Short mmCIF file of C-alpha atoms in Angstrom, two decimals:
data_model
loop_
_atom_site.label_atom_id
_atom_site.label_comp_id
_atom_site.label_asym_id
_atom_site.label_seq_id
_atom_site.Cartn_x
_atom_site.Cartn_y
_atom_site.Cartn_z
CA MET A 1 64.29 -20.19 37.95
CA ASP A 2 67.02 -18.07 36.40
CA PRO A 3 66.85 -14.43 37.65
CA LEU A 4 67.22 -13.14 34.09
CA THR A 5 64.27 -15.25 32.98
CA THR A 6 62.22 -13.92 35.89
CA ILE A 7 63.08 -10.34 34.99
CA LEU A 8 62.15 -10.95 31.34
CA MET A 9 58.81 -12.49 32.36
CA VAL A 10 58.03 -9.54 34.63
CA LEU A 11 58.97 -7.06 31.90
CA THR A 12 56.83 -8.97 29.36
CA ALA A 13 53.84 -8.92 31.72
CA MET A 14 54.27 -5.21 32.39
CA LEU A 15 54.55 -4.42 28.68
CA THR A 16 51.45 -6.53 27.96
CA VAL A 17 49.47 -4.70 30.64
CA ALA A 18 50.68 -1.36 29.29
CA ALA A 19 49.74 -2.32 25.72
CA VAL A 20 46.26 -3.40 26.81
CA ALA A 21 45.82 -0.19 28.80
CA LEU A 22 46.93 1.95 25.85
CA PHE A 23 44.60 0.04 23.53
CA ALA A 24 41.69 0.55 25.94
CA MET A 25 42.48 4.27 26.22
CA GLY A 26 42.62 4.61 22.44
CA LEU A 27 39.37 2.69 22.05
CA TYR A 28 37.68 4.89 24.64
CA SER A 29 38.95 8.13 23.14
CA ASN A 30 37.93 7.14 19.59
CA LEU A 31 34.70 5.19 20.06
CA LEU A 32 33.39 4.92 23.60
CA GLU A 33 33.86 8.59 24.44
CA GLN A 34 31.86 9.61 21.35
CA PHE A 35 29.21 7.03 22.25
CA VAL A 36 28.94 8.39 25.81
CA VAL A 37 28.63 11.96 24.50
CA GLU A 38 25.86 10.93 22.10
CA VAL A 39 24.03 9.13 24.91
CA GLN A 40 24.24 12.27 27.06
CA GLU A 41 22.89 14.36 24.18
CA GLU A 42 20.01 11.94 23.61
CA SER A 43 16.77 13.29 25.07
CA ALA A 44 15.91 9.97 26.71
CA GLY A 45 19.27 9.52 28.42
CA GLY A 46 20.23 6.52 30.56
CA VAL A 47 19.69 3.00 29.29
CA GLN A 48 16.97 4.08 26.87
CA GLY A 49 19.24 6.73 25.37
CA ALA A 50 22.09 4.23 25.06
CA GLY A 51 19.75 1.82 23.28
CA ALA A 52 18.59 4.53 20.86
CA VAL A 53 22.17 5.52 20.04
CA ALA A 54 23.17 1.87 19.56
CA VAL A 55 20.22 1.31 17.20
CA ARG A 56 21.13 4.40 15.17
CA LYS A 57 24.77 3.25 14.97
CA LEU A 58 23.64 -0.12 13.68
CA GLY A 59 21.25 1.63 11.31
CA THR A 60 24.12 3.68 9.89
CA MET A 61 25.96 0.43 9.16
CA ASN A 62 22.83 -0.89 7.41
CA ARG A 63 22.80 1.98 4.89
CA ARG A 64 25.17 0.15 2.54
CA PHE A 65 23.10 -3.06 2.58
CA MET A 66 19.58 -1.59 2.28
CA TRP A 67 17.79 -1.95 -1.05
CA PRO A 68 15.81 0.98 -2.51
CA GLY A 69 12.39 -0.71 -2.33
CA TYR A 70 12.71 -1.33 1.40
CA GLU A 71 13.93 2.22 2.04
CA SER A 72 11.14 3.92 0.09
CA GLY A 73 8.37 1.67 1.45
CA MET A 74 9.51 1.93 5.04
CA GLY A 75 10.03 5.67 4.68
CA ARG A 76 6.39 6.10 3.59
CA LYS A 77 5.17 3.97 6.50
CA LEU A 78 7.23 5.99 8.98
CA ILE A 79 5.80 9.23 7.62
CA LYS A 80 2.24 7.87 7.87
CA ALA A 81 3.02 6.70 11.42
CA GLY A 82 4.18 10.19 12.41
CA GLU A 83 7.67 8.96 13.30
CA ALA A 84 9.61 10.60 10.48
CA SER A 85 11.65 12.79 12.83
CA ASN A 86 12.59 9.97 15.22
CA TRP A 87 13.40 6.84 13.22
CA LYS A 88 14.57 6.12 9.70
CA ALA A 89 14.27 3.07 7.48
CA GLU A 90 17.75 1.82 8.41
CA ASP A 91 16.84 2.07 12.10
CA ILE A 92 13.83 -0.19 11.57
CA MET A 93 16.12 -2.66 9.80
CA ALA A 94 18.38 -2.50 12.87
CA PHE A 95 15.37 -3.27 15.07
CA GLN A 96 14.61 -6.26 12.85
CA GLU A 97 18.18 -7.54 13.19
CA ILE A 98 18.11 -7.15 16.97
CA GLY A 99 14.70 -8.82 17.11
CA PHE A 100 16.00 -11.72 15.01
CA VAL A 101 18.94 -12.32 17.36
CA VAL A 102 16.81 -11.95 20.50
CA GLY A 103 14.16 -14.27 19.01
CA VAL A 104 16.76 -16.95 18.22
CA LEU A 105 18.20 -16.77 21.74
CA PHE A 106 14.75 -16.88 23.34
CA GLY A 107 13.74 -19.82 21.13
CA LEU A 108 16.91 -21.73 22.08
CA ILE A 109 16.26 -21.08 25.77
CA VAL A 110 12.67 -22.31 25.45
CA ALA A 111 13.76 -25.39 23.48
CA ASN A 112 16.43 -26.22 26.05
CA PHE A 113 14.23 -25.58 29.09
CA PHE A 114 11.19 -27.51 27.90
CA ASN A 115 13.21 -30.06 25.91
CA VAL A 116 11.31 -29.40 22.68
CA ASN A 117 12.27 -29.17 19.02
CA LEU A 118 14.83 -26.57 17.97
CA LEU A 119 12.34 -25.29 15.41
CA TRP A 120 11.11 -23.03 18.23
CA ALA A 121 14.30 -21.03 17.71
CA LEU A 122 13.21 -20.46 14.09
CA VAL A 123 9.73 -19.42 15.26
CA GLY A 124 11.24 -16.95 17.73
CA ALA A 125 13.54 -15.59 15.01
CA LEU A 126 10.61 -14.98 12.64
CA ILE A 127 8.59 -13.28 15.38
CA GLY A 128 11.54 -11.05 16.27
CA LEU A 129 12.18 -10.29 12.59
CA PHE A 130 8.61 -9.23 11.75
CA TYR A 131 7.62 -7.61 15.06
CA PRO A 132 9.04 -4.15 14.12
CA LEU A 133 6.95 -4.23 10.92
CA ILE A 134 3.83 -5.15 12.93
CA TRP A 135 4.64 -2.30 15.34
CA ILE A 136 4.90 0.23 12.49
CA ASN A 137 1.63 -0.94 10.91
CA ASP A 138 -0.09 -0.68 14.31
CA LYS A 139 1.21 2.88 14.71
CA VAL A 140 -0.19 3.77 11.26
CA THR A 141 -3.58 2.24 12.12
CA LYS A 142 -3.82 4.08 15.45
CA ARG A 143 -2.84 7.38 13.85
CA HIS A 144 -5.41 6.96 11.06
CA LEU A 145 -8.08 6.18 13.66
CA ALA A 146 -7.20 9.29 15.66
CA ILE A 147 -7.34 11.45 12.51
CA SER A 148 -10.68 9.94 11.47
CA ARG A 149 -12.19 10.67 14.88
CA ALA A 150 -10.89 14.25 14.99
CA LEU A 151 -11.75 15.14 11.40
CA PRO A 152 -15.50 15.95 11.82
CA PHE A 153 -14.91 18.31 14.76
CA ASN A 154 -12.03 20.15 13.07
CA LEU A 155 -13.94 20.33 9.80
CA ASP A 156 -16.96 21.86 11.58
CA LEU A 157 -14.67 24.43 13.21
CA LEU A 158 -13.07 25.22 9.85
CA THR A 159 -16.52 25.57 8.24
CA LEU A 160 -17.77 27.94 10.95
CA SER A 161 -14.62 30.05 10.68
CA VAL A 162 -14.93 30.37 6.89
CA GLU A 163 -18.66 31.14 7.08
CA ALA A 164 -17.88 33.80 9.69
CA GLY A 165 -15.84 35.70 7.09
CA LEU A 166 -12.27 34.46 7.59
CA ASP A 167 -10.14 33.42 4.64
CA PHE A 168 -8.80 29.87 4.44
CA THR A 169 -5.42 30.62 6.06
CA ALA A 170 -6.96 32.53 8.97
CA ALA A 171 -9.62 29.83 9.42
CA LEU A 172 -6.94 27.16 9.42
CA ALA A 173 -4.99 29.10 12.03
CA LYS A 174 -8.15 29.25 14.17
CA VAL A 175 -8.56 25.46 13.86
CA VAL A 176 -4.93 24.91 14.90
CA GLU A 177 -5.42 27.25 17.85
CA LYS A 178 -8.76 25.91 19.09
CA GLY A 179 -8.68 22.33 17.83
CA LYS A 180 -8.08 19.25 19.92
CA THR A 181 -4.51 18.07 20.36
CA GLY A 182 -3.69 15.16 18.09
CA PRO A 183 -2.14 14.09 14.79
CA LEU A 184 -4.72 15.95 12.67
CA ARG A 185 -3.96 19.20 14.43
CA ASP A 186 -0.23 18.59 13.86
CA GLU A 187 -0.83 17.99 10.15
CA LEU A 188 -2.96 21.13 9.82
CA ASN A 189 -0.30 23.10 11.67
CA LEU A 190 2.28 21.86 9.18
CA VAL A 191 0.01 22.91 6.29
CA LEU A 192 -0.34 26.35 7.89
CA LYS A 193 3.44 26.69 8.18
CA GLN A 194 3.88 25.71 4.53
CA LEU A 195 1.30 28.32 3.48
CA LYS A 196 3.14 30.98 5.45
CA MET A 197 6.42 29.94 3.81
CA GLY A 198 4.99 30.67 0.36
CA LYS A 199 3.57 27.36 -0.85
CA THR A 200 0.27 27.44 -2.68
CA ARG A 201 -2.83 25.98 -1.07
CA GLU A 202 -2.87 23.10 -3.55
CA GLU A 203 0.77 22.16 -2.91
CA ALA A 204 0.36 22.25 0.88
CA LEU A 205 -2.83 20.19 0.82
CA LYS A 206 -1.44 17.63 -1.64
CA SER A 207 1.64 17.16 0.53
CA MET A 208 -0.69 16.45 3.47
CA ILE A 209 -2.49 13.82 1.37
CA LEU A 210 0.82 12.08 0.66
CA ARG A 211 1.87 12.21 4.32
CA VAL A 212 -1.35 10.87 5.82
CA ASP A 213 -2.75 8.63 3.03
CA LEU A 214 -6.21 8.35 4.61
CA PRO A 215 -9.21 8.02 2.23
CA ALA A 216 -11.55 10.25 4.26
CA LEU A 217 -8.98 13.04 4.48
CA THR A 218 -8.02 12.58 0.83
CA GLN A 219 -11.66 12.99 -0.26
CA PHE A 220 -12.03 16.17 1.81
CA VAL A 221 -8.78 17.73 0.59
CA THR A 222 -9.52 16.82 -3.05
CA ALA A 223 -12.88 18.60 -2.77
CA LEU A 224 -11.11 21.71 -1.42
CA ILE A 225 -8.59 21.67 -4.26
CA GLN A 226 -11.35 21.30 -6.87
CA ALA A 227 -13.36 24.11 -5.29
CA ASP A 228 -10.29 26.35 -5.33
CA LYS A 229 -9.66 25.61 -9.03
CA MET A 230 -13.28 26.12 -10.12
CA GLY A 231 -13.90 29.20 -8.00
CA THR A 232 -16.70 27.58 -5.98
CA SER A 233 -17.65 29.07 -2.63
CA LEU A 234 -15.37 27.52 -0.03
CA GLY A 235 -17.99 27.76 2.71
CA LYS A 236 -20.54 25.73 0.72
CA VAL A 237 -18.00 23.03 -0.09
CA LEU A 238 -16.91 22.80 3.54
CA ARG A 239 -20.54 22.60 4.71
CA ILE A 240 -21.25 19.76 2.25
CA GLN A 241 -18.10 17.89 3.27
CA SER A 242 -18.88 18.37 6.95
CA THR A 243 -22.41 16.98 6.49
CA GLN A 244 -21.08 14.05 4.47
CA LEU A 245 -18.52 13.21 7.17
CA ARG A 246 -21.22 13.28 9.84
CA ILE A 247 -23.39 10.93 7.81
CA GLU A 248 -20.49 8.55 7.19
CA ARG A 249 -19.60 8.57 10.88
CA THR A 250 -23.19 7.75 11.82
CA GLN A 251 -23.31 4.94 9.27
CA ARG A 252 -20.02 3.56 10.58
CA ALA A 253 -21.36 3.61 14.13
CA GLU A 254 -24.55 1.83 13.03
CA LYS A 255 -22.49 -0.79 11.21
CA LEU A 256 -20.41 -1.47 14.33
CA ALA A 257 -23.56 -1.64 16.45
CA ASN A 258 -25.08 -4.21 14.07
CA GLU A 259 -21.88 -6.27 14.14
CA ALA A 260 -21.80 -6.37 17.96
CA PRO A 261 -24.37 -9.23 18.42
CA VAL A 262 -22.49 -11.41 15.93
CA LYS A 263 -19.18 -10.77 17.67
CA MET A 264 -20.75 -11.61 21.04
CA LEU A 265 -21.92 -15.07 19.92
CA PHE A 266 -18.60 -16.84 20.47
CA PRO A 267 -17.99 -15.48 24.03
CA LEU A 268 -21.60 -16.32 24.91
CA ILE A 269 -21.41 -19.88 23.60
CA ALA A 270 -17.87 -20.62 24.79
CA CYS A 271 -17.80 -18.88 28.18
CA ILE A 272 -21.17 -17.72 29.52
CA PHE A 273 -23.59 -20.50 28.50
CA PRO A 274 -21.51 -23.38 30.00
CA THR A 275 -21.26 -21.50 33.30
CA VAL A 276 -25.02 -20.86 33.38
CA PHE A 277 -25.75 -24.53 32.61
CA MET A 278 -23.38 -25.64 35.39
CA VAL A 279 -25.10 -23.34 37.92
CA LEU A 280 -28.64 -24.37 36.88
CA PHE A 281 -28.26 -28.09 36.23
CA GLY A 282 -25.25 -28.89 38.42
CA PRO A 283 -27.28 -29.35 41.65
CA ILE A 284 -29.92 -31.44 39.80
CA VAL A 285 -27.29 -33.77 38.34
CA PHE A 286 -25.50 -34.02 41.69
CA ALA A 287 -28.75 -34.87 43.54
CA PHE A 288 -29.70 -37.46 40.91
CA VAL A 289 -26.30 -39.18 41.08
CA PHE A 290 -26.23 -39.05 44.90
CA ASN A 291 -29.77 -40.53 45.22
CA ASN A 292 -28.91 -43.36 42.79
CA ALA A 293 -25.75 -44.14 44.73
CA ALA A 294 -27.67 -44.17 48.04
CA GLY A 295 -30.39 -46.45 46.61
CA THR A 296 -27.90 -49.02 45.44
#
């Protein structure tokens, strides 16, 4: 090979390596370095922090494609789920996109491994696409259940505090201080902060109704607002609402207790009865078959 050609090839290779190195350094300084800093600032840190930052980056890209109905509906669900400070509507869309891709890949792997129809890839894609929505709805349901269970106790404490002579704000502060930790206590604490910031009682309570969107809590708060407007004694209204909640909780427990035998029918028929029949009649059938075989 000509020495000049060899020198040119070596110089070309060196320049290519230098260009790639400079491109990598520029990419790191502009994108990767910022990504690493954001991961370090993320409270989770590590792989989980990197995943959260990646989802938020993808969510930022989704802002231009997201339609208003999806944004408003998902925003309300996130507020009801108590996740308003962590995730936004565009982040949930990013989770749906990631779930769609992961579902397609998993479906293709299953179809290839078990040699089945490629429609499994479509099934996996649909599961991955709708799983974040199912997750959000499950969070809302669990939060509503926790609020429903904590409401009678906190309402009793609020009633006792008002009947002891405290005004509504002081009684609410006592409930926040002595109440059980949970989403209801967090909501009441937020109402207390809004009252201290200058909001009226009606505005703070109505904002809690919009955040939680739970019928039992809505009924209680509406009664408080009406009592405040009409000048009715707050202690009497709270005592009536507390008694009503106790009655409703007892009726709900009785309803669940009456539904239990019906729900137990299928496990009894499908699982327990066949096992009992096998234990009782299995030896009889075995002895009958064995004696017939020995006689022949």
